[in-house]
Coordinates of C-alpha atoms and ligand atoms in Angstrom, one line a residue:
M1 CA 0.0 0.0 0.0
P2 CA 1.5 3.4 -1.0
D3 CA 2.4 5.6 2.0
E4 CA 0.2 8.5 0.9
M5 CA -2.9 6.4 0.7
P6 CA -5.2 7.3 3.7
A7 CA -5.7 4.5 6.1
R8 CA -9.4 4.3 5.2
R9 CA -10.9 5.7 2.1
H10 CA -13.9 3.5 1.7
L11 CA -17.2 4.5 3.3
R12 CA -18.4 2.0 5.8
S13 CA -22.0 1.2 4.9
I14 CA -24.7 -1.2 6.1
A15 CA -28.0 -2.3 4.5
T16 CA -31.1 -1.4 6.5
V17 CA -32.2 -5.1 6.1
C18 CA -29.4 -6.2 8.4
L19 CA -31.0 -4.5 11.4
S20 CA -34.2 -5.0 13.4
G21 CA -36.8 -2.5 14.3
R22 CA -38.4 0.5 12.6
L23 CA -36.5 2.4 10.0
A24 CA -35.6 5.2 12.4
D25 CA -34.1 2.7 14.9
K26 CA -32.1 1.1 12.1
L27 CA -30.6 4.5 11.0
E28 CA -29.9 5.5 14.5
S29 CA -28.2 2.2 15.4
A30 CA -26.0 2.4 12.3
A31 CA -25.0 5.9 13.0
R32 CA -24.3 5.2 16.7
A33 CA -22.1 2.3 15.8
G34 CA -20.0 4.5 13.6
F35 CA -21.2 3.7 10.0
D36 CA -20.8 6.4 7.4
G37 CA -23.7 5.3 5.2
I38 CA -26.7 3.0 4.8
E39 CA -28.2 1.1 1.9
I40 CA -32.0 1.7 1.8
F41 CA -33.6 -1.7 1.3
E42 CA -36.8 -1.0 -0.6
N43 CA -39.1 -2.9 1.9
D44 CA -37.8 -0.7 4.7
L45 CA -38.9 2.4 2.8
L46 CA -42.2 0.9 1.7
T47 CA -43.2 0.1 5.2
F48 CA -42.0 3.5 6.6
D49 CA -44.9 5.8 7.5
G50 CA -43.4 8.9 6.0
S51 CA -42.0 10.3 2.7
P52 CA -38.6 9.5 1.2
A53 CA -37.7 13.2 1.9
E54 CA -38.2 12.5 5.6
V55 CA -35.8 9.5 5.4
R56 CA -33.3 11.8 3.7
R57 CA -33.5 14.3 6.5
M58 CA -33.3 11.6 9.2
A59 CA -30.1 10.2 7.5
E60 CA -28.6 13.7 7.1
D61 CA -29.3 14.6 10.7
L62 CA -27.4 11.4 11.7
G63 CA -24.6 12.1 9.3
L64 CA -25.3 9.1 7.2
A65 CA -24.9 8.9 3.5
I66 CA -27.5 6.9 1.6
T67 CA -25.1 4.8 -0.4
I68 CA -27.5 2.9 -2.6
Y69 CA -31.2 2.2 -3.2
Q70 CA -32.0 -1.5 -3.7
P71 CA -33.1 -3.9 -5.1
F72 CA -34.6 -3.4 -8.4
R73 CA -35.7 -6.8 -9.5
D74 CA -36.5 -8.8 -12.6
F75 CA -35.7 -6.1 -15.1
E76 CA -33.2 -7.3 -17.7
A77 CA -34.1 -9.8 -20.5
A78 CA -37.8 -9.8 -19.6
P79 CA -40.3 -10.8 -22.3
E80 CA -40.9 -8.1 -24.9
A81 CA -44.4 -7.2 -23.4
L82 CA -42.8 -6.2 -20.1
R83 CA -39.9 -4.1 -21.5
A84 CA -41.7 -0.7 -21.6
R85 CA -43.4 -1.2 -18.3
N86 CA -40.1 -2.2 -16.7
L87 CA -38.5 1.1 -17.8
D88 CA -41.6 3.0 -16.4
R89 CA -41.1 1.1 -13.2
A90 CA -37.5 2.3 -13.1
E91 CA -38.5 5.9 -13.7
R92 CA -40.8 5.8 -10.6
K93 CA -37.9 4.4 -8.5
F94 CA -35.7 7.1 -9.8
D95 CA -38.2 9.6 -8.5
V96 CA -37.9 8.0 -5.1
M97 CA -34.1 8.0 -5.3
Q98 CA -34.1 11.7 -6.1
E99 CA -36.3 12.4 -3.1
L100 CA -34.0 10.2 -1.0
G101 CA -31.0 12.1 -2.3
T102 CA -29.1 9.0 -3.5
T103 CA -27.7 8.5 -6.9
L104 CA -27.1 4.8 -7.2
M105 CA -29.6 1.9 -7.8
L106 CA -28.8 -1.8 -7.7
V107 CA -30.4 -4.0 -10.3
C108 CA -30.1 -7.7 -9.4
S109 CA -30.3 -10.4 -12.0
N110 CA -33.7 -11.6 -13.2
V111 CA -35.0 -14.7 -11.4
Q112 CA -38.3 -15.0 -13.3
P113 CA -38.9 -18.3 -15.2
T114 CA -39.9 -16.1 -18.2
A115 CA -36.6 -14.4 -18.3
I116 CA -34.9 -14.7 -21.7
D117 CA -31.5 -16.5 -21.9
D118 CA -29.8 -13.9 -24.1
D119 CA -26.9 -11.8 -22.9
A120 CA -27.2 -9.3 -25.8
R121 CA -30.8 -8.7 -24.8
A122 CA -29.9 -8.2 -21.2
A123 CA -27.2 -5.8 -22.2
A124 CA -29.6 -3.8 -24.4
D125 CA -32.0 -3.5 -21.5
L126 CA -29.3 -2.4 -19.1
R127 CA -28.0 0.1 -21.6
A128 CA -31.5 1.5 -21.8
I129 CA -31.9 1.8 -18.0
G130 CA -28.4 3.3 -17.9
E131 CA -29.4 5.9 -20.4
R132 CA -32.6 6.8 -18.5
A133 CA -30.6 7.1 -15.2
A134 CA -27.9 9.3 -16.8
G135 CA -30.7 11.6 -18.0
R136 CA -31.5 12.3 -14.4
G137 CA -28.0 12.4 -13.1
L138 CA -28.3 8.9 -11.6
R139 CA -26.3 5.6 -12.0
V140 CA -27.2 1.9 -12.0
C141 CA -25.2 -1.2 -11.0
Y142 CA -25.9 -4.8 -12.0
E143 CA -25.5 -7.7 -9.6
A144 CA -25.6 -11.4 -10.3
L145 CA -27.8 -13.1 -7.8
A146 CA -26.6 -16.7 -6.9
W147 CA -30.0 -17.9 -7.9
G148 CA -30.5 -15.7 -11.0
R149 CA -32.4 -17.4 -13.8
H150 CA -29.7 -17.0 -16.4
V151 CA -27.1 -14.8 -14.8
N152 CA -25.7 -16.0 -11.5
R153 CA -21.9 -15.3 -11.7
W154 CA -20.1 -12.0 -11.3
A155 CA -18.1 -12.6 -14.5
Q156 CA -21.3 -13.1 -16.5
A157 CA -22.7 -9.9 -15.1
W158 CA -19.5 -8.1 -15.9
H159 CA -19.6 -9.4 -19.5
I160 CA -23.1 -8.0 -19.9
V161 CA -22.1 -4.7 -18.4
Q162 CA -19.2 -4.5 -20.8
M163 CA -21.6 -5.3 -23.7
A164 CA -24.0 -2.6 -22.6
D165 CA -21.2 -0.1 -22.6
H166 CA -22.8 2.8 -20.8
P167 CA -21.0 5.2 -18.4
A168 CA -24.0 5.3 -16.0
L169 CA -24.0 1.5 -15.8
G170 CA -21.5 -0.5 -13.7
L171 CA -21.0 -3.7 -11.9
A172 CA -22.0 -4.6 -8.3
V173 CA -20.3 -7.6 -6.6
D174 CA -21.4 -9.3 -3.4
S175 CA -19.2 -11.8 -1.6
F176 CA -22.1 -14.0 -0.7
H177 CA -23.3 -14.6 -4.2
T178 CA -19.8 -15.4 -5.4
L179 CA -18.5 -17.5 -2.5
A180 CA -21.8 -19.4 -1.8
L181 CA -21.6 -20.8 -5.3
G182 CA -17.9 -21.7 -4.9
D183 CA -17.1 -19.2 -7.6
D184 CA -13.6 -17.6 -7.9
P185 CA -13.4 -13.9 -7.1
A186 CA -9.8 -13.6 -8.3
G187 CA -10.7 -12.2 -11.7
I188 CA -12.5 -9.2 -10.1
A189 CA -9.0 -7.7 -9.8
E190 CA -9.0 -7.2 -13.6
V191 CA -12.2 -5.1 -13.6
P192 CA -11.3 -1.4 -13.9
G193 CA -12.0 0.1 -10.5
E194 CA -14.2 2.8 -11.8
R195 CA -16.5 0.2 -13.5
L196 CA -17.1 -1.4 -10.1
F197 CA -19.9 0.7 -8.7
F198 CA -20.7 -1.1 -5.5
V199 CA -19.4 -3.8 -3.2
Q200 CA -21.4 -5.8 -0.7
L201 CA -20.0 -8.1 1.9
A202 CA -21.7 -11.0 3.7
D203 CA -20.6 -14.4 5.1
A204 CA -22.5 -17.6 5.7
P205 CA -22.1 -20.9 7.5
K206 CA -21.5 -24.0 5.4
L207 CA -24.9 -25.6 5.5
S208 CA -26.2 -28.1 3.0
L209 CA -29.0 -25.8 1.8
D210 CA -29.9 -24.3 -1.5
V211 CA -28.3 -20.9 -1.9
L212 CA -31.6 -19.0 -1.8
S213 CA -32.6 -20.4 1.7
L214 CA -29.0 -19.9 2.9
S215 CA -29.2 -16.3 1.7
R216 CA -32.6 -15.5 3.1
H217 CA -32.1 -16.9 6.5
H218 CA -28.4 -17.6 7.4
R219 CA -26.3 -14.9 5.9
C220 CA -24.1 -13.4 8.6
F221 CA -21.5 -10.7 9.0
P222 CA -18.0 -11.4 7.7
G223 CA -16.0 -13.4 10.3
Q224 CA -19.2 -15.0 11.7
G225 CA -19.5 -17.7 9.1
E226 CA -17.2 -19.9 7.1
L227 CA -16.7 -18.1 3.8
D228 CA -13.4 -16.4 2.9
V229 CA -14.7 -12.8 2.7
A230 CA -11.3 -11.2 3.1
G231 CA -10.1 -13.3 0.2
F232 CA -13.0 -11.9 -1.8
L233 CA -12.2 -8.3 -0.8
R234 CA -8.5 -8.5 -1.8
P235 CA -9.2 -8.7 -5.6
V236 CA -11.9 -6.0 -5.2
L237 CA -9.3 -3.7 -3.7
A238 CA -6.7 -4.7 -6.2
A239 CA -9.1 -3.6 -8.9
G240 CA -8.8 -0.1 -7.5
Y241 CA -12.4 0.1 -6.2
S242 CA -12.9 3.2 -4.1
G243 CA -16.6 3.1 -3.3
P244 CA -18.4 2.0 -0.1
L245 CA -17.9 -1.4 1.6
S246 CA -21.4 -2.3 2.5
L247 CA -22.7 -5.1 4.6
E248 CA -25.8 -6.8 3.4
V249 CA -27.0 -9.7 5.6
F250 CA -30.4 -11.4 5.9
N251 CA -30.5 -13.4 9.1
D252 CA -33.4 -14.7 11.2
E253 CA -31.5 -14.3 14.5
F254 CA -30.4 -10.7 13.8
R255 CA -34.0 -9.8 13.1
S256 CA -34.8 -10.7 16.7
A257 CA -31.7 -9.1 18.2
P258 CA -31.4 -5.5 19.4
S259 CA -30.3 -3.3 16.4
R260 CA -27.7 -1.5 18.4
V261 CA -25.9 -4.7 19.3
V262 CA -26.1 -6.0 15.8
A263 CA -24.8 -2.7 14.4
R264 CA -21.9 -2.7 16.8
D265 CA -21.0 -6.3 15.7
A266 CA -21.4 -5.3 12.1
L267 CA -18.9 -2.4 12.4
C268 CA -16.4 -4.8 14.2
S269 CA -16.9 -7.2 11.3
L270 CA -16.2 -4.6 8.7
A271 CA -13.1 -3.4 10.6
L272 CA -11.9 -7.0 10.8
M273 CA -12.3 -7.4 7.0
E274 CA -10.4 -4.1 6.4
A275 CA -7.6 -5.6 8.5
E276 CA -7.6 -9.1 7.0
S277 CA -7.7 -7.8 3.4
G278 CA -4.7 -5.5 4.0
L279 CA -6.7 -2.3 3.8
A280 CA -6.0 -1.4 7.5
D281 CA -2.8 -2.1 9.4
I282 CA -3.6 -3.2 13.0
P283 CA -1.8 -5.4 15.5
P284 CA -2.3 -9.1 15.0
P285 CA -4.4 -11.1 17.4
P286 CA -2.5 -11.8 20.7
H287 CA -1.1 -15.2 21.3
I288 CA -3.0 -16.6 24.4
T289 CA -0.9 -18.9 26.5
G290 CA -3.5 -19.6 29.2
V291 CA -6.0 -18.3 31.7
E292 CA -4.4 -16.2 34.6
F293 CA -7.6 -16.1 36.7
V294 CA -11.3 -16.4 36.7
E295 CA -13.2 -13.9 38.9
F296 CA -16.6 -14.6 40.5
A297 CA -19.0 -11.9 41.7
V298 CA -20.4 -13.0 45.1
D299 CA -22.0 -11.6 48.2
D300 CA -21.0 -12.7 51.7
T301 CA -23.3 -15.6 51.9
S302 CA -22.8 -17.1 48.4
G303 CA -19.1 -16.3 48.7
A304 CA -18.8 -18.4 51.8
A305 CA -20.7 -21.3 50.1
L306 CA -18.6 -21.1 47.0
A307 CA -15.4 -21.0 49.0
A308 CA -16.6 -24.2 50.8
M309 CA -17.2 -25.8 47.4
L310 CA -13.8 -24.8 46.1
A311 CA -12.2 -26.1 49.3
S312 CA -14.0 -29.5 48.7
L313 CA -12.3 -29.5 45.2
G314 CA -8.9 -29.0 46.8
F315 CA -8.5 -25.3 46.4
R316 CA -6.8 -23.4 49.3
H317 CA -7.3 -19.8 50.4
A318 CA -4.1 -18.3 49.0
G319 CA -4.5 -14.6 49.6
H320 CA -6.5 -11.5 50.4
H321 CA -6.6 -8.3 48.4
R322 CA -4.7 -5.4 50.1
S323 CA -7.6 -2.9 49.8
K324 CA -10.7 -4.8 48.7
Q325 CA -13.0 -7.6 49.8
V326 CA -11.4 -9.9 47.3
D327 CA -10.0 -13.4 48.0
L328 CA -7.8 -15.6 46.0
Y329 CA -8.2 -19.4 45.9
R330 CA -5.5 -21.5 44.3
Q331 CA -4.6 -25.0 43.1
G332 CA -1.7 -25.8 40.8
G333 CA -1.7 -23.0 38.2
I334 CA -5.4 -22.2 38.7
N335 CA -6.3 -18.8 40.3
L336 CA -10.0 -18.3 41.2
V337 CA -10.9 -14.9 42.6
L338 CA -14.0 -14.3 44.8
N339 CA -15.0 -10.7 44.7
R340 CA -17.5 -9.4 47.3
E341 CA -16.4 -5.8 47.2
Q342 CA -19.4 -3.4 47.6
D343 CA -19.9 -0.6 45.0
S344 CA -17.7 -2.4 42.5
L345 CA -18.3 -3.7 39.0
A346 CA -18.5 -7.2 40.6
S347 CA -21.2 -6.0 43.0
E348 CA -23.1 -4.6 40.0
H349 CA -22.6 -7.9 38.2
F350 CA -23.9 -9.8 41.3
H351 CA -26.9 -7.5 41.5
W352 CA -28.0 -8.6 38.0
H353 CA -26.6 -12.1 37.7
G354 CA -26.3 -13.5 41.3
P355 CA -23.2 -15.5 42.0
S356 CA -21.5 -15.7 38.6
V357 CA -18.3 -15.2 36.7
C358 CA -17.8 -11.5 36.1
A359 CA -14.3 -11.5 34.7
L360 CA -11.5 -13.6 33.5
A361 CA -7.9 -12.8 32.6
L362 CA -6.0 -14.2 29.7
R363 CA -2.2 -14.5 29.6
V364 CA -0.9 -12.8 26.5
A365 CA 2.6 -11.7 25.4
D366 CA 1.7 -8.0 24.7
A367 CA -1.4 -6.6 26.4
A368 CA -1.0 -3.1 24.9
A369 CA -1.0 -4.5 21.4
A370 CA -4.1 -6.5 22.2
I371 CA -5.9 -3.4 23.4
A372 CA -4.8 -1.5 20.3
R373 CA -6.3 -4.2 18.2
A374 CA -9.5 -4.0 20.2
E375 CA -9.6 -0.3 19.7
A376 CA -9.0 -0.6 15.9
L377 CA -11.9 -3.1 15.8
Q378 CA -14.1 -0.7 17.6
V379 CA -14.6 -2.9 20.6
S380 CA -15.2 -1.1 23.9
K381 CA -12.4 -1.3 26.4
W382 CA -12.4 -1.0 30.1
R383 CA -9.9 -0.1 32.8
N384 CA -10.4 -0.9 36.4
P385 CA -10.4 1.9 39.0
V386 CA -7.2 1.1 40.9
G387 CA -5.9 1.9 44.4
A388 CA -2.4 3.4 44.9
G389 CA 0.3 0.9 43.9
E390 CA -2.1 -1.5 42.3
R391 CA -1.5 -2.7 38.8
V392 CA -3.7 -1.5 36.0
I393 CA -5.0 -4.5 34.2
P394 CA -6.4 -3.5 30.8
A395 CA -9.6 -5.2 29.8
V396 CA -12.2 -5.5 27.1
R397 CA -15.8 -6.3 27.6
A398 CA -17.2 -9.4 25.9
P399 CA -20.7 -9.3 24.4
D400 CA -22.2 -11.2 27.4
G401 CA -20.9 -8.4 29.7
M402 CA -17.9 -10.4 31.1
L403 CA -14.7 -8.4 31.4
V404 CA -11.7 -10.0 29.7
H405 CA -8.5 -8.8 31.3
L406 CA -5.2 -9.1 29.4
V407 CA -2.2 -10.0 31.5
A408 CA 1.3 -9.9 30.1
P409 CA 4.4 -11.2 31.9
D410 CA 6.0 -8.6 34.1
P411 CA 9.5 -7.7 32.6
H412 CA 10.7 -7.5 36.2
G413 CA 9.5 -11.0 37.1
G414 CA 6.7 -9.8 39.4
S415 CA 3.1 -10.9 39.1
I416 CA -0.3 -9.2 39.5
W417 CA -0.7 -11.1 42.7
D418 CA 2.5 -9.8 44.5
A419 CA 1.4 -6.2 44.1
D420 CA -2.2 -6.4 45.0
F421 CA -2.5 -9.4 47.4
I422 CA -1.2 -10.5 50.7
L423 CA -0.3 -14.0 49.8
A424 CA 0.0 -17.1 52.0
P425 CA 2.9 -19.4 51.2
G426 CA 1.8 -22.4 49.0
P427 CA 2.3 -26.1 49.6
P428 CA 4.8 -28.1 47.5
P429 CA 3.2 -29.2 44.2
E430 CA 2.8 -32.9 45.2
A431 CA 0.7 -31.8 48.2
D432 CA -1.4 -29.2 46.3
G433 CA -5.1 -30.1 46.5
I434 CA -6.4 -33.0 44.4
G435 CA -4.0 -32.6 41.5
L436 CA -5.9 -29.9 39.4
T437 CA -3.2 -27.9 37.6
A438 CA -4.8 -25.6 35.0
I439 CA -8.0 -24.4 33.4
D440 CA -8.8 -26.6 30.4
H441 CA -11.9 -24.8 29.1
I442 CA -14.5 -22.3 30.1
A443 CA -18.0 -22.9 28.7
Q444 CA -20.6 -20.1 28.2
A445 CA -24.4 -20.4 27.8
L446 CA -25.7 -17.6 25.5
P447 CA -29.1 -16.6 24.1
A448 CA -29.7 -18.2 20.7
N449 CA -29.4 -14.8 19.0
G450 CA -26.1 -14.1 20.8
L451 CA -23.9 -16.8 19.3
A452 CA -22.9 -15.0 16.1
G453 CA -21.8 -11.8 18.0
A454 CA -19.8 -13.9 20.5
V455 CA -18.1 -15.8 17.7
L456 CA -17.2 -12.6 16.0
F457 CA -15.8 -11.0 19.2
W458 CA -13.5 -13.9 20.0
R459 CA -12.4 -14.4 16.5
A460 CA -11.8 -10.8 15.7
L461 CA -10.0 -9.8 18.9
F462 CA -8.2 -13.0 19.8
G463 CA -8.0 -14.9 16.6
L464 CA -9.8 -17.9 18.1
E465 CA -10.8 -20.5 15.6
A466 CA -14.4 -21.6 15.6
L467 CA -14.8 -25.3 15.3
G468 CA -17.8 -26.6 13.4
P469 CA -21.2 -26.6 15.2
V470 CA -22.2 -29.6 17.2
D471 CA -25.8 -30.5 18.3
L472 CA -26.1 -31.8 21.8
T473 CA -29.3 -33.6 23.0
D474 CA -30.8 -32.4 26.3
P475 CA -33.9 -34.2 27.5
Y476 CA -35.8 -30.9 27.0
G477 CA -34.5 -29.8 23.6
L478 CA -31.5 -29.3 21.5
V479 CA -28.4 -27.4 22.6
R480 CA -26.2 -26.1 19.8
S481 CA -22.5 -25.8 20.6
R482 CA -19.6 -24.1 18.9
A483 CA -16.2 -24.3 20.4
L484 CA -13.7 -21.5 20.0
V485 CA -10.1 -22.5 20.4
S486 CA -7.0 -20.3 20.4
P487 CA -4.2 -21.3 18.0
G488 CA -1.9 -23.5 20.2
G489 CA -4.8 -24.5 22.5
G490 CA -4.0 -22.0 25.3
F491 CA -7.6 -21.0 25.6
R492 CA -10.7 -23.1 24.8
L493 CA -14.2 -21.6 25.0
P494 CA -17.2 -23.7 24.0
L495 CA -20.3 -21.6 23.5
N496 CA -23.7 -23.2 23.9
V497 CA -27.1 -21.9 22.8
S498 CA -30.6 -23.4 22.8
D499 CA -33.9 -22.4 21.3
S500 CA -35.7 -24.2 24.2
R501 CA -36.0 -22.5 27.5
E502 CA -36.2 -25.9 29.2
T503 CA -32.7 -27.3 28.4
T504 CA -29.9 -26.9 30.9
T505 CA -28.5 -24.1 28.6
G506 CA -32.0 -22.5 28.1
R507 CA -32.7 -22.5 31.8
F508 CA -29.4 -20.8 32.5
V509 CA -30.0 -18.1 30.0
S510 CA -33.6 -17.5 30.7
A511 CA -33.1 -17.2 34.4
A512 CA -33.0 -13.6 35.7
S513 CA -29.3 -14.1 35.9
G514 CA -28.9 -14.3 32.2
A515 CA -26.0 -15.4 29.9
G516 CA -22.4 -16.1 30.8
V517 CA -20.0 -18.7 32.1
Q518 CA -21.8 -21.9 32.9
H519 CA -19.0 -24.2 33.6
I520 CA -15.2 -24.2 34.1
A521 CA -13.1 -27.3 33.4
F522 CA -9.9 -28.0 35.3
V523 CA -7.0 -30.1 34.0
T524 CA -5.8 -33.1 36.0
A525 CA -3.2 -35.7 35.0
D526 CA -5.3 -38.4 36.5
V527 CA -9.0 -37.8 36.9
A528 CA -9.7 -41.0 38.7
A529 CA -7.1 -40.2 41.4
S530 CA -8.4 -36.6 41.7
V531 CA -12.0 -37.7 42.1
A532 CA -10.9 -40.4 44.6
R533 CA -9.2 -37.7 46.6
L534 CA -12.4 -35.7 46.8
A535 CA -13.7 -38.2 49.4
D536 CA -17.3 -37.5 50.1
R537 CA -17.1 -33.8 50.5
A538 CA -17.5 -32.6 47.0
P539 CA -21.0 -32.9 45.4
M540 CA -20.4 -34.7 42.1
L541 CA -22.9 -35.3 39.4
S542 CA -24.2 -38.9 39.4
I543 CA -24.2 -40.6 36.0
A544 CA -26.8 -43.4 35.3
A545 CA -25.5 -47.0 35.5
N546 CA -26.8 -47.7 32.0
Y547 CA -24.1 -45.3 30.7
Y548 CA -21.4 -47.7 31.9
D549 CA -23.0 -50.7 30.3
D550 CA -23.0 -48.8 27.1
L551 CA -19.3 -47.8 27.6
A552 CA -18.5 -51.5 28.1
A553 CA -20.2 -52.3 24.8
R554 CA -18.6 -49.5 22.8
W555 CA -15.0 -49.7 24.0
A556 CA -12.9 -52.6 25.1
L557 CA -12.2 -51.3 28.6
D558 CA -10.6 -53.3 31.4
E559 CA -13.3 -54.4 34.0
A560 CA -11.5 -52.9 36.9
V561 CA -11.1 -49.6 35.1
L562 CA -14.8 -49.7 34.2
A563 CA -15.8 -50.5 37.8
A564 CA -13.7 -47.5 39.0
M565 CA -15.3 -45.2 36.5
R566 CA -18.8 -46.3 37.5
R567 CA -17.9 -45.8 41.2
L568 CA -16.4 -42.4 40.6
H569 CA -19.0 -41.2 38.0
L570 CA -16.4 -40.7 35.4
L571 CA -17.2 -40.2 31.7
Y572 CA -15.1 -41.5 28.9
D573 CA -14.8 -40.6 25.2
R574 CA -12.4 -41.6 22.5
E575 CA -11.4 -39.8 19.4
P576 CA -8.7 -40.4 16.8
G577 CA -6.2 -38.4 18.8
G578 CA -6.7 -40.2 22.1
A579 CA -9.0 -40.6 25.1
F580 CA -10.9 -38.0 27.1
L581 CA -12.0 -38.7 30.7
H582 CA -14.0 -36.3 32.8
A583 CA -16.3 -35.8 35.7
Y584 CA -18.7 -33.0 36.7
T585 CA -19.6 -31.4 40.0
D586 CA -23.2 -30.6 40.9
T587 CA -24.4 -27.2 40.0
F588 CA -23.6 -24.4 42.5
E589 CA -26.8 -22.7 43.6
G590 CA -28.5 -23.6 40.3
R591 CA -26.0 -21.5 38.4
F592 CA -22.6 -22.9 37.3
F593 CA -20.6 -26.1 37.7
F594 CA -17.1 -27.4 37.4
E595 CA -15.6 -30.2 35.4
L596 CA -12.4 -32.3 35.9
V597 CA -10.7 -33.2 32.7
E598 CA -8.0 -35.7 31.9
R599 CA -6.8 -35.5 28.3
R600 CA -4.9 -38.5 26.9
G601 CA -4.2 -36.9 23.6
A602 CA -7.8 -35.9 22.9
T603 CA -8.5 -32.3 21.7
G604 CA -12.3 -32.4 21.9
F605 CA -14.7 -31.9 24.8
G606 CA -16.3 -35.3 25.2
A607 CA -19.3 -34.3 23.0
A608 CA -20.5 -37.9 23.0
N609 CA -21.1 -37.6 26.7
A610 CA -23.0 -34.3 26.7
A611 CA -26.4 -36.1 26.4
F612 CA -25.6 -38.1 29.6
R613 CA -24.4 -35.0 31.5
L614 CA -27.5 -33.0 30.4
A615 CA -29.8 -35.8 31.4
A616 CA -28.2 -36.1 34.8
Q617 CA -28.5 -32.4 35.3
A618 CA -32.1 -32.4 34.1
A619 CA -32.9 -35.2 36.6
R620 CA -31.6 -32.9 39.4
R621 CA -33.9 -29.9 38.5
Ligands
LIG701 MG1 -26.4 -8.1 -2.7
LIG702 MG1 -16.9 -29.3 29.2

């Protein structure tokens, strides 16, 4: 990129169809999030109780450009009898555009069965609409819909635009239509930049659906799905395109989510694409080497109960904060913080959520770079109020409200604990608790319409990779799970959602206490030994005897091993990489629970056992 090129020269735009609510809400949410412009999707205008001139004023008041008016459908290569009427129809829409104060209209390829398969005819029609537009100082761009009757590829649309050869007619490309068909965007780099009139960006999951259903219901913002949107944007930029980058997403979940939240995610998504396509230069995602601590918001009563539960799991009270009602519990490399400080963020969290995880801290090499990345991606940051001599721990806020602190190694060899806590000396490692050594994963339960935003947050800021979705069976409905894993495996975050309010996930989310961390898994080198050392103090989740009969049938396990697993309520799974053994505690005050995990080469989460865990938890309701 030449030095003199400004960091960002493309307007950031979003289609009104991406956002929920009334048109006024959509515009306000887009402006608040920081977008420069909006696409007016025709339906949003038709259902608006006011004139196009009012929409123009609303947009102007918010500082939003109207980047395009769309879509104009089923125009080109229509049967002869419709040609004159189609041009009249266009003139009426041009009237609307002039009232709106926008100069560009999007024509998408004809989907009608009656459309004629004739590129020359399509070109002649598009030349005619270009001529009409030019007469009024307007422009038109032509987009190939993935399900167009005869035109469904960008190269075909470009060929027709070249044939039409009119200065007021250009090409529109849309990452969804190209990538969902598996088409190659590389050739877009050869289109002269000034002939590219508009660029739309959308992502999608890889579902085995026809492209129309995929488009109408499951499109998502770039970075939320599985298409290579940055790989699409690179040839667009190489072409010399200088117009808006506009998000156009149709998604059932976004339609039910608050427009402000969706607009904020959308801006983060666009900023991520600018970075990944080379348009913006921002720090790379931080390398996460582990979890430094997990912090629980509690009050005196629940704090004492949770401390007792942690003690039963082998944690010891390791320190007290110098100036706050904050205690540290430790085992191996695991730090759990219980915060019952009044008038704090934790107490506010407790007020809304009850006893719950309010923060965690990730170990990264460079916390400042991570915060700079968060700022570039427009993600809100947070700094704790600190007492004299206390360390400032930079943080960002995750979509569910949890604070995510970033802790880098102290160049002087100190730790965040030395400065802020009065620490008790620890035992030798061999006498430390029940052998739990680290945090293996932290699982969150989220509302169904919160999954895409969470995936984007963790992917964009921290470069976590989203594993393919897994469906888990709860006795009361389906739980959808997507695990996010940091490169290198230093941080694992399974995210669970459920459309049913009666599943373990659904009950957690629909309780007044809301979404957030539902379980934390600890690493042990020997789960049977760790559980055996619990004695009778720790409330462990009982697994039905039938489970062990099935295990015996599925895997050739030694009888004595099987008997121990049955006695200790251990679960077992095997995958190509190795075995996965685990056990769960009961749920603390109906909220969250803990898991003990032994990995013998396995990288998964024991998904095969989820149904048994969910059934056991449902039985304890
Ligand atoms: Mg489009
Ligand atoms: Mg787990």
